[in-house]
């Protein structure tokens, strides 16, 4: 059973929420983060990426950077930028991109559910990235970026959300990237109880995006348990900030690949090798795959469609993913990219950037690009349920959740 509980958020004043809300910390380089904070000084990015308060001589991970994050958040809570909710509530967070609506429940998930496998993951995490966010959470005494969770749609929860959405919004704004953000509050005791009981009746919730943030939040909570051996389990540090979306509202975009060279082969030699595993067809226009087992390839100013041949794809739940098929049949054996996590010869491009970005990179000096058919939410669930992990860069979720709209304070 899943423990999904309401909480007393710190949240921005309605008149400035659009200026405070910020994209996740990890979509920016340091230079880009500094430029964004200069553009909008109220952006929460100044807390999430507090190195923006220092010149380049100060390391991104220096102790004074984390201290600055905590100081800035405290200032925002004291100067009226943030207000504290009067009682524990749930929130509804709707994002609209290109006319497509995606509505989630803002709540706190249990670190015990993460540890015990009720909250399932599908990616590995890196220790250095975890440590960064652990130090950030502990310096702030709060969780500032929500974890993107998914669950199999629950009718009674949908009904409550749909009803509350007919009422007055708490926030409503469109961010500079054209995404509309709407927020409502669920504060009726009966609704809160029904939602809690509904989630208590399910045993699987899935991390869609935010594996490092969730692992960091859990480890920070476990560390606080060590510091408070008399904890009851009700303390806020036993929970982490999340937005939970029903599976049927989510869209995963492709995560495309670009490679620097052909591992010593000529174009003709590479095309010939591909024919061992794929039907190769030259095309006059950019190729966006329309089904599993099909890939677009851009090389030397021309697009090709690759269709995997019968007998190549294994029945294994991970091996049958298109990202696995490409890795095991092209990237590793032909192009020599054994570990895409660390190999500098490969670059990953989120589908939000479009096929023109692949053309731009190859025309600008890269050698070959592959456009992918997106991994499905069902495939993500199946892999997580099997206790297995996806290859790196298998999913790209859009739109991104904003940080700074909801702050979950974990210490008093």
Tab-separated table of C-alpha atoms in Angstrom:
chain	number	residue	atom	x	y	z
A	1	UNK	CA	0.000	0.000	0.000
A	2	UNK	CA	1.262	3.468	-0.901
A	3	UNK	CA	1.387	6.306	1.624
A	4	UNK	CA	0.670	9.509	-0.288
A	5	UNK	CA	-0.046	12.289	2.137
A	6	UNK	CA	-0.942	15.960	2.088
A	7	UNK	CA	1.405	18.619	3.472
A	8	UNK	CA	1.729	22.283	4.452
A	9	UNK	CA	3.598	23.766	1.526
A	10	UNK	CA	5.497	26.983	1.349
A	11	UNK	CA	4.415	28.489	-1.966
A	12	UNK	CA	4.924	31.799	-3.796
A	13	UNK	CA	2.525	34.695	-3.561
A	14	UNK	CA	0.081	34.402	-6.470
A	15	UNK	CA	1.189	37.708	-8.013
A	16	UNK	CA	4.812	36.529	-8.440
A	17	UNK	CA	4.491	32.763	-8.929
A	18	UNK	CA	5.240	33.034	-12.644
A	19	UNK	CA	8.517	34.833	-11.875
A	20	UNK	CA	9.604	32.401	-9.149
A	21	UNK	CA	8.785	29.102	-10.904
A	22	UNK	CA	11.855	27.661	-12.631
A	23	UNK	CA	12.790	24.736	-14.817
A	24	UNK	CA	14.633	21.886	-13.024
A	25	UNK	CA	18.202	22.612	-11.973
A	26	UNK	CA	19.690	19.888	-14.157
A	27	UNK	CA	18.523	21.212	-17.529
A	28	UNK	CA	20.977	24.110	-17.315
A	29	UNK	CA	24.729	24.418	-17.627
A	30	UNK	CA	26.346	26.784	-15.134
A	31	UNK	CA	26.584	29.501	-17.776
A	32	UNK	CA	22.935	29.037	-18.775
A	33	UNK	CA	21.831	29.121	-15.122
A	34	UNK	CA	23.661	32.411	-14.555
A	35	UNK	CA	22.065	33.909	-17.657
A	36	UNK	CA	18.596	32.814	-16.528
A	37	UNK	CA	19.005	34.297	-13.042
A	38	UNK	CA	20.224	37.571	-14.575
A	39	UNK	CA	17.154	37.563	-16.826
A	40	UNK	CA	14.793	36.880	-13.911
A	41	UNK	CA	16.304	37.690	-10.476
A	42	UNK	CA	13.294	36.184	-8.678
A	43	UNK	CA	13.738	32.807	-10.373
A	44	UNK	CA	13.978	29.903	-7.959
A	45	UNK	CA	16.960	28.772	-9.972
A	46	UNK	CA	19.050	31.068	-7.761
A	47	UNK	CA	18.315	28.614	-4.916
A	48	UNK	CA	18.525	25.394	-6.913
A	49	UNK	CA	21.779	26.552	-8.519
A	50	UNK	CA	23.228	28.853	-5.864
A	51	UNK	CA	26.585	28.985	-7.653
A	52	UNK	CA	24.882	31.694	-9.721
A	53	UNK	CA	25.606	34.013	-6.762
A	54	UNK	CA	29.371	33.514	-7.179
A	55	UNK	CA	31.924	34.080	-9.896
A	56	UNK	CA	33.513	31.185	-11.747
A	57	UNK	CA	36.383	30.938	-9.270
A	58	UNK	CA	34.012	29.299	-6.756
A	59	UNK	CA	33.392	25.602	-7.427
A	60	UNK	CA	29.801	24.577	-8.107
A	61	UNK	CA	29.969	22.097	-5.218
A	62	UNK	CA	31.794	24.285	-2.687
A	63	UNK	CA	30.370	24.356	0.872
A	64	UNK	CA	29.597	28.059	0.602
A	65	UNK	CA	27.379	27.381	-2.416
A	66	UNK	CA	25.100	25.058	-0.444
A	67	UNK	CA	25.042	27.483	2.483
A	68	UNK	CA	24.033	30.238	0.093
A	69	UNK	CA	21.144	28.099	-1.168
A	70	UNK	CA	19.824	27.728	2.361
A	71	UNK	CA	20.289	31.431	3.094
A	72	UNK	CA	18.454	32.475	-0.064
A	73	UNK	CA	15.527	30.140	0.606
A	74	UNK	CA	15.257	31.395	4.186
A	75	UNK	CA	15.246	34.993	2.918
A	76	UNK	CA	12.434	34.202	0.473
A	77	UNK	CA	10.403	32.651	3.281
A	78	UNK	CA	11.005	35.684	5.507
A	79	UNK	CA	10.527	38.525	3.010
A	80	UNK	CA	7.052	37.508	1.863
A	81	UNK	CA	8.041	35.859	-1.399
A	82	UNK	CA	6.680	32.618	0.086
A	83	UNK	CA	3.613	32.031	2.202
A	84	UNK	CA	2.961	28.929	4.309
A	85	UNK	CA	-0.245	26.946	3.895
A	86	UNK	CA	-2.414	27.018	6.999
A	87	UNK	CA	-3.030	23.266	7.069
A	88	UNK	CA	-1.949	20.109	5.208
A	89	UNK	CA	-3.557	19.923	1.767
A	90	UNK	CA	-3.099	18.395	-1.656
A	91	UNK	CA	-2.603	20.467	-4.786
A	92	UNK	CA	-3.532	19.865	-8.408
A	93	UNK	CA	-0.848	20.817	-10.933
A	94	UNK	CA	-1.898	20.974	-14.586
A	95	UNK	CA	0.557	21.541	-17.439
A	96	UNK	CA	-0.585	22.307	-20.987
A	97	UNK	CA	1.810	21.942	-23.919
A	98	UNK	CA	0.709	22.253	-27.544
A	99	UNK	CA	-2.910	21.820	-26.472
A	100	UNK	CA	-2.238	18.586	-24.527
A	101	UNK	CA	-3.267	18.602	-20.856
A	102	UNK	CA	-1.439	16.667	-18.140
A	103	UNK	CA	-2.779	16.889	-14.576
A	104	UNK	CA	-1.027	15.605	-11.474
A	105	UNK	CA	-1.526	15.466	-7.728
A	106	UNK	CA	1.063	17.341	-5.638
A	107	UNK	CA	1.712	15.395	-2.450
A	108	UNK	CA	4.423	13.793	-0.366
A	109	UNK	CA	5.496	10.192	-0.949
A	110	UNK	CA	7.010	7.910	1.674
A	111	UNK	CA	10.728	7.156	1.830
A	112	UNK	CA	9.746	3.730	3.209
A	113	UNK	CA	7.731	3.045	0.047
A	114	UNK	CA	10.882	3.838	-1.955
A	115	UNK	CA	13.062	1.597	0.216
A	116	UNK	CA	10.526	-1.254	0.158
A	117	UNK	CA	9.929	-1.126	-3.588
A	118	UNK	CA	6.386	0.218	-3.661
A	119	UNK	CA	7.875	3.208	-5.493
A	120	UNK	CA	9.716	1.587	-8.382
A	121	UNK	CA	12.666	2.885	-10.367
A	122	UNK	CA	13.910	2.032	-13.847
A	123	UNK	CA	17.306	3.784	-13.909
A	124	UNK	CA	20.558	3.644	-11.998
A	125	UNK	CA	21.841	6.758	-10.270
A	126	UNK	CA	25.297	8.252	-9.869
A	127	UNK	CA	26.750	8.830	-6.420
A	128	UNK	CA	28.166	12.264	-7.271
A	129	UNK	CA	24.797	13.543	-8.470
A	130	UNK	CA	23.084	12.120	-5.400
A	131	UNK	CA	25.551	13.799	-3.046
A	132	UNK	CA	24.966	17.173	-4.682
A	133	UNK	CA	21.230	17.095	-4.021
A	134	UNK	CA	21.620	15.545	-0.557
A	135	UNK	CA	23.799	18.485	0.444
A	136	UNK	CA	21.299	20.867	-1.127
A	137	UNK	CA	18.330	19.347	0.723
A	138	UNK	CA	20.177	19.378	4.030
A	139	UNK	CA	21.412	22.968	3.582
A	140	UNK	CA	17.897	24.168	2.731
A	141	UNK	CA	16.090	21.975	5.239
A	142	UNK	CA	13.579	21.475	2.469
A	143	UNK	CA	12.843	19.706	-0.794
A	144	UNK	CA	12.496	22.187	-3.608
A	145	UNK	CA	12.122	20.158	-6.811
A	146	UNK	CA	9.214	17.691	-7.037
A	147	UNK	CA	9.768	14.107	-8.172
A	148	UNK	CA	7.766	13.130	-11.263
A	149	UNK	CA	5.839	9.962	-10.317
A	150	UNK	CA	3.344	7.931	-12.333
A	151	UNK	CA	0.596	5.523	-11.318
A	152	UNK	CA	-2.100	3.502	-13.003
A	153	UNK	CA	-5.103	5.777	-13.240
A	154	UNK	CA	-7.567	5.662	-10.304
A	155	UNK	CA	-11.170	6.625	-11.140
A	156	UNK	CA	-12.096	8.125	-7.758
A	157	UNK	CA	-8.973	10.307	-7.715
A	158	UNK	CA	-9.716	11.456	-11.276
A	159	UNK	CA	-13.251	12.388	-10.256
A	160	UNK	CA	-12.088	14.554	-7.360
A	161	UNK	CA	-9.449	16.265	-9.479
A	162	UNK	CA	-11.900	16.945	-12.313
A	163	UNK	CA	-14.413	18.439	-9.879
A	164	UNK	CA	-11.908	20.665	-8.097
A	165	UNK	CA	-10.596	21.907	-11.447
A	166	UNK	CA	-13.978	23.488	-12.154
A	167	UNK	CA	-13.349	25.873	-9.244
A	168	UNK	CA	-11.062	28.831	-8.760
A	169	UNK	CA	-7.373	28.426	-9.542
A	170	UNK	CA	-4.659	29.096	-7.017
A	171	UNK	CA	-2.198	29.932	-9.823
A	172	UNK	CA	-2.409	30.221	-13.574
A	173	UNK	CA	0.386	31.432	-15.842
A	174	UNK	CA	2.251	30.664	-19.048
A	175	UNK	CA	6.033	30.341	-18.780
A	176	UNK	CA	8.428	31.806	-21.368
A	177	UNK	CA	8.663	28.450	-23.154
A	178	UNK	CA	4.928	28.496	-23.876
A	179	UNK	CA	3.880	25.922	-21.243
A	180	UNK	CA	0.734	26.811	-19.287
A	181	UNK	CA	0.788	26.011	-15.568
A	182	UNK	CA	-2.415	25.850	-13.504
A	183	UNK	CA	-2.735	25.000	-9.812
A	184	UNK	CA	-5.759	24.286	-7.623
A	185	UNK	CA	-5.950	23.341	-3.953
A	186	UNK	CA	-7.678	20.268	-2.462
A	187	UNK	CA	-8.454	21.191	1.144
A	188	UNK	CA	-11.755	19.461	1.933
A	189	UNK	CA	-11.270	16.782	4.594
A	190	UNK	CA	-13.487	14.234	2.800
A	191	UNK	CA	-11.570	14.608	-0.459
A	192	UNK	CA	-8.237	14.286	1.326
A	193	UNK	CA	-9.317	11.112	3.082
A	194	UNK	CA	-10.657	9.534	-0.122
A	195	UNK	CA	-7.397	10.257	-1.963
A	196	UNK	CA	-5.275	8.854	0.860
A	197	UNK	CA	-7.363	5.682	0.984
A	198	UNK	CA	-7.309	5.305	-2.799
A	199	UNK	CA	-3.507	5.322	-2.904
A	200	UNK	CA	-3.352	3.037	0.129
A	201	UNK	CA	-5.077	0.475	-2.082
A	202	UNK	CA	-2.294	0.297	-4.688
A	203	UNK	CA	1.136	-1.299	-4.485
A	204	UNK	CA	2.954	0.237	-7.455
A	205	UNK	CA	4.016	3.807	-8.102
A	206	UNK	CA	6.726	4.566	-10.641
A	207	UNK	CA	9.464	7.161	-10.914
A	208	UNK	CA	8.988	8.703	-14.334
A	209	UNK	CA	11.625	11.419	-14.033
A	210	UNK	CA	13.861	12.498	-11.161
A	211	UNK	CA	15.745	9.353	-10.120
A	212	UNK	CA	18.630	11.324	-8.621
A	213	UNK	CA	16.349	13.729	-6.760
A	214	UNK	CA	14.292	10.878	-5.318
A	215	UNK	CA	17.353	8.881	-4.243
A	216	UNK	CA	18.800	12.025	-2.660
A	217	UNK	CA	15.576	12.876	-0.842
A	218	UNK	CA	15.365	9.351	0.551
A	219	UNK	CA	18.990	9.300	1.711
A	220	UNK	CA	18.602	12.718	3.315
A	221	UNK	CA	15.534	11.439	5.160
A	222	UNK	CA	17.329	8.302	6.324
A	223	UNK	CA	20.211	10.450	7.555
A	224	UNK	CA	17.783	12.564	9.577
A	225	UNK	CA	16.364	9.398	11.087
A	226	UNK	CA	19.850	8.571	12.322
A	227	UNK	CA	20.038	12.016	13.900
A	228	UNK	CA	16.618	11.518	15.507
A	229	UNK	CA	16.552	7.897	16.739
A	230	UNK	CA	13.268	8.598	18.525
A	231	UNK	CA	11.489	9.453	15.250
A	232	UNK	CA	7.866	8.307	14.938
A	233	UNK	CA	7.589	8.127	11.150
A	234	UNK	CA	5.237	11.103	11.015
A	235	UNK	CA	7.974	13.712	10.728
A	236	UNK	CA	8.200	15.513	7.393
A	237	UNK	CA	11.664	14.114	6.692
A	238	UNK	CA	10.026	10.703	6.247
A	239	UNK	CA	8.388	11.970	3.036
A	240	UNK	CA	9.494	13.606	-0.194
A	241	UNK	CA	7.865	16.137	-2.502
A	242	UNK	CA	6.209	14.586	-5.561
A	243	UNK	CA	3.742	15.186	-8.358
A	244	UNK	CA	1.835	12.020	-9.268
A	245	UNK	CA	0.319	11.637	-12.740
A	246	UNK	CA	-2.074	8.964	-14.026
A	247	UNK	CA	-0.422	6.870	-16.723
A	248	UNK	CA	-2.948	7.669	-19.431
A	249	UNK	CA	-2.082	11.380	-19.408
A	250	UNK	CA	1.664	11.001	-19.934
A	251	UNK	CA	3.586	11.279	-23.162
A	252	UNK	CA	7.176	10.125	-23.564
A	253	UNK	CA	9.188	11.744	-26.324
A	254	UNK	CA	12.023	9.947	-28.126
A	255	UNK	CA	15.594	10.274	-26.903
A	256	UNK	CA	17.675	10.450	-30.060
A	257	UNK	CA	21.356	9.574	-30.570
A	258	UNK	CA	24.200	11.337	-32.394
A	259	UNK	CA	27.640	9.741	-32.924
A	260	UNK	CA	30.907	11.493	-33.774
A	261	UNK	CA	32.385	8.936	-36.182
A	262	UNK	CA	31.888	5.530	-37.821
A	263	UNK	CA	34.608	3.739	-35.862
A	264	UNK	CA	36.971	3.649	-38.847
A	265	UNK	CA	34.397	2.605	-41.459
A	266	UNK	CA	33.442	4.417	-44.638
A	267	UNK	CA	29.812	5.350	-45.252
A	268	UNK	CA	29.394	2.470	-47.697
A	269	UNK	CA	30.967	-0.043	-45.313
A	270	UNK	CA	28.667	1.082	-42.508
A	271	UNK	CA	25.562	0.883	-44.701
A	272	UNK	CA	26.575	-2.609	-45.794
A	273	UNK	CA	27.002	-3.740	-42.178
A	274	UNK	CA	23.602	-2.358	-41.256
A	275	UNK	CA	21.987	-4.596	-43.855
A	276	UNK	CA	22.898	-7.641	-41.759
A	277	UNK	CA	20.280	-6.633	-39.150
A	278	UNK	CA	18.080	-4.017	-40.838
A	279	UNK	CA	16.221	-3.254	-44.016
A	280	UNK	CA	17.842	0.008	-45.155
A	281	UNK	CA	15.877	2.446	-47.305
A	282	UNK	CA	17.066	5.861	-48.497
A	283	UNK	CA	14.461	8.606	-48.009
A	284	UNK	CA	13.864	12.053	-49.454
A	285	UNK	CA	12.603	13.572	-46.182
A	286	UNK	CA	13.433	13.441	-42.483
A	287	UNK	CA	12.406	10.154	-40.865
A	288	UNK	CA	10.395	10.154	-37.636
A	289	UNK	CA	9.761	6.471	-36.823
A	290	UNK	CA	6.080	5.555	-36.663
A	291	UNK	CA	6.346	2.187	-34.935
A	292	UNK	CA	8.620	0.003	-32.822
A	293	UNK	CA	11.513	-1.590	-34.617
A	294	UNK	CA	11.922	1.341	-36.982
A	295	UNK	CA	14.668	3.963	-36.842
A	296	UNK	CA	15.570	7.082	-38.755
A	297	UNK	CA	19.215	7.671	-39.652
A	298	UNK	CA	20.802	10.864	-40.948
A	299	UNK	CA	24.273	10.692	-42.504
A	300	UNK	CA	26.131	12.766	-45.060
A	301	UNK	CA	23.127	14.971	-45.772
A	302	UNK	CA	20.692	12.105	-46.370
A	303	UNK	CA	18.002	10.353	-44.363
A	304	UNK	CA	17.485	6.592	-44.229
A	305	UNK	CA	14.840	4.382	-42.662
A	306	UNK	CA	16.093	1.326	-40.814
A	307	UNK	CA	13.633	-1.489	-40.121
A	308	UNK	CA	14.838	-4.309	-37.919
A	309	UNK	CA	14.736	-7.767	-39.520
A	310	UNK	CA	12.856	-10.742	-38.102
A	311	UNK	CA	14.686	-12.680	-35.428
A	312	UNK	CA	16.900	-9.791	-34.313
A	313	UNK	CA	14.817	-8.523	-31.394
A	314	UNK	CA	14.834	-10.681	-28.229
A	315	UNK	CA	11.675	-11.253	-26.181
A	316	UNK	CA	13.331	-9.927	-23.017
A	317	UNK	CA	11.449	-6.961	-21.537
A	318	UNK	CA	14.575	-4.778	-21.679
A	319	UNK	CA	16.157	-6.255	-24.802
A	320	UNK	CA	13.082	-5.558	-26.906
A	321	UNK	CA	13.255	-1.801	-26.302
A	322	UNK	CA	14.262	0.113	-29.409
A	323	UNK	CA	17.047	1.820	-27.439
A	324	UNK	CA	18.375	-1.661	-26.573
A	325	UNK	CA	18.054	-2.904	-30.164
A	326	UNK	CA	20.094	0.044	-31.428
A	327	UNK	CA	22.681	-0.308	-28.677
A	328	UNK	CA	23.169	-4.066	-29.026
A	329	UNK	CA	23.113	-4.221	-32.821
A	330	UNK	CA	24.639	-0.922	-33.956
A	331	UNK	CA	26.209	1.269	-31.314
A	332	UNK	CA	28.235	-1.398	-29.515
A	333	UNK	CA	29.236	-3.948	-32.191
A	334	UNK	CA	29.561	-1.603	-35.171
A	335	UNK	CA	30.451	1.791	-33.710
A	336	UNK	CA	32.364	0.585	-30.653
A	337	UNK	CA	30.246	2.418	-28.077
A	338	UNK	CA	30.166	-0.161	-25.297
A	339	UNK	CA	29.094	2.101	-22.445
A	340	UNK	CA	26.944	4.994	-23.639
A	341	UNK	CA	26.996	6.483	-20.127
A	342	UNK	CA	30.680	7.313	-20.354
A	343	UNK	CA	31.645	7.241	-24.034
A	344	UNK	CA	32.380	10.785	-25.238
A	345	UNK	CA	31.699	9.853	-28.858
A	346	UNK	CA	27.933	9.715	-28.378
A	347	UNK	CA	25.495	12.527	-27.646
A	348	UNK	CA	21.853	12.245	-26.594
A	349	UNK	CA	19.259	14.692	-27.907
A	350	UNK	CA	15.797	15.005	-26.380
A	351	UNK	CA	12.941	14.651	-28.830
A	352	UNK	CA	11.641	18.081	-27.889
A	353	UNK	CA	14.447	19.539	-30.042
A	354	UNK	CA	13.100	17.921	-33.207
A	355	UNK	CA	14.776	16.249	-36.165
A	356	UNK	CA	16.255	19.532	-37.377
A	357	UNK	CA	18.600	19.432	-34.389
A	358	UNK	CA	19.934	16.073	-35.568
A	359	UNK	CA	20.523	17.509	-39.016
A	360	UNK	CA	22.244	20.548	-37.533
A	361	UNK	CA	24.637	18.443	-35.471
A	362	UNK	CA	25.573	16.105	-38.314
A	363	UNK	CA	25.901	18.916	-40.834
A	364	UNK	CA	28.076	20.687	-38.267
A	365	UNK	CA	30.633	17.902	-37.935
A	366	UNK	CA	29.064	14.887	-36.225
A	367	UNK	CA	28.899	11.775	-38.390
A	368	UNK	CA	25.564	10.037	-37.929
A	369	UNK	CA	22.304	10.552	-36.043
A	370	UNK	CA	19.513	8.139	-35.163
A	371	UNK	CA	15.907	9.206	-34.588
A	372	UNK	CA	14.045	6.867	-32.256
A	373	UNK	CA	10.493	5.675	-31.696
A	374	UNK	CA	9.667	6.648	-28.097
A	375	UNK	CA	9.610	4.180	-25.240
A	376	UNK	CA	6.032	3.753	-23.969
A	377	UNK	CA	4.790	4.245	-20.419
A	378	UNK	CA	3.659	0.600	-20.484
A	379	UNK	CA	7.217	-0.505	-21.259
A	380	UNK	CA	8.484	1.628	-18.385
A	381	UNK	CA	5.977	0.018	-15.996
A	382	UNK	CA	6.780	-3.507	-17.212
A	383	UNK	CA	10.514	-3.044	-16.724
A	384	UNK	CA	10.114	-1.519	-13.270
A	385	UNK	CA	7.694	-4.304	-12.252
A	386	UNK	CA	10.258	-6.878	-13.381
A	387	UNK	CA	12.875	-5.219	-11.161
A	388	UNK	CA	15.040	-4.404	-14.169
A	389	UNK	CA	16.622	-1.211	-15.446
A	390	UNK	CA	16.360	0.611	-18.750
A	391	UNK	CA	19.423	1.520	-20.788
A	392	UNK	CA	20.584	5.110	-20.199
A	393	UNK	CA	18.649	7.893	-21.870
A	394	UNK	CA	15.612	5.763	-22.713
A	395	UNK	CA	12.893	8.311	-21.934
A	396	UNK	CA	12.349	12.036	-22.319
A	397	UNK	CA	9.317	13.482	-20.571
A	398	UNK	CA	7.774	16.808	-21.530
A	399	UNK	CA	6.670	19.179	-20.211
A	400	UNK	CA	9.064	19.543	-17.268
A	401	UNK	CA	7.735	20.226	-13.770
A	402	UNK	CA	8.688	23.630	-12.378
A	403	UNK	CA	10.671	23.948	-9.178
A	404	UNK	CA	9.874	26.550	-6.552
A	405	UNK	CA	6.084	26.427	-6.806
A	406	UNK	CA	5.844	24.023	-3.879
A	407	UNK	CA	8.419	23.799	-1.083
A	408	UNK	CA	8.318	20.883	1.344
A	409	UNK	CA	10.060	21.835	4.572
A	410	UNK	CA	11.515	18.757	6.277
A	411	UNK	CA	12.788	20.236	9.530
A	412	UNK	CA	11.285	22.573	12.088
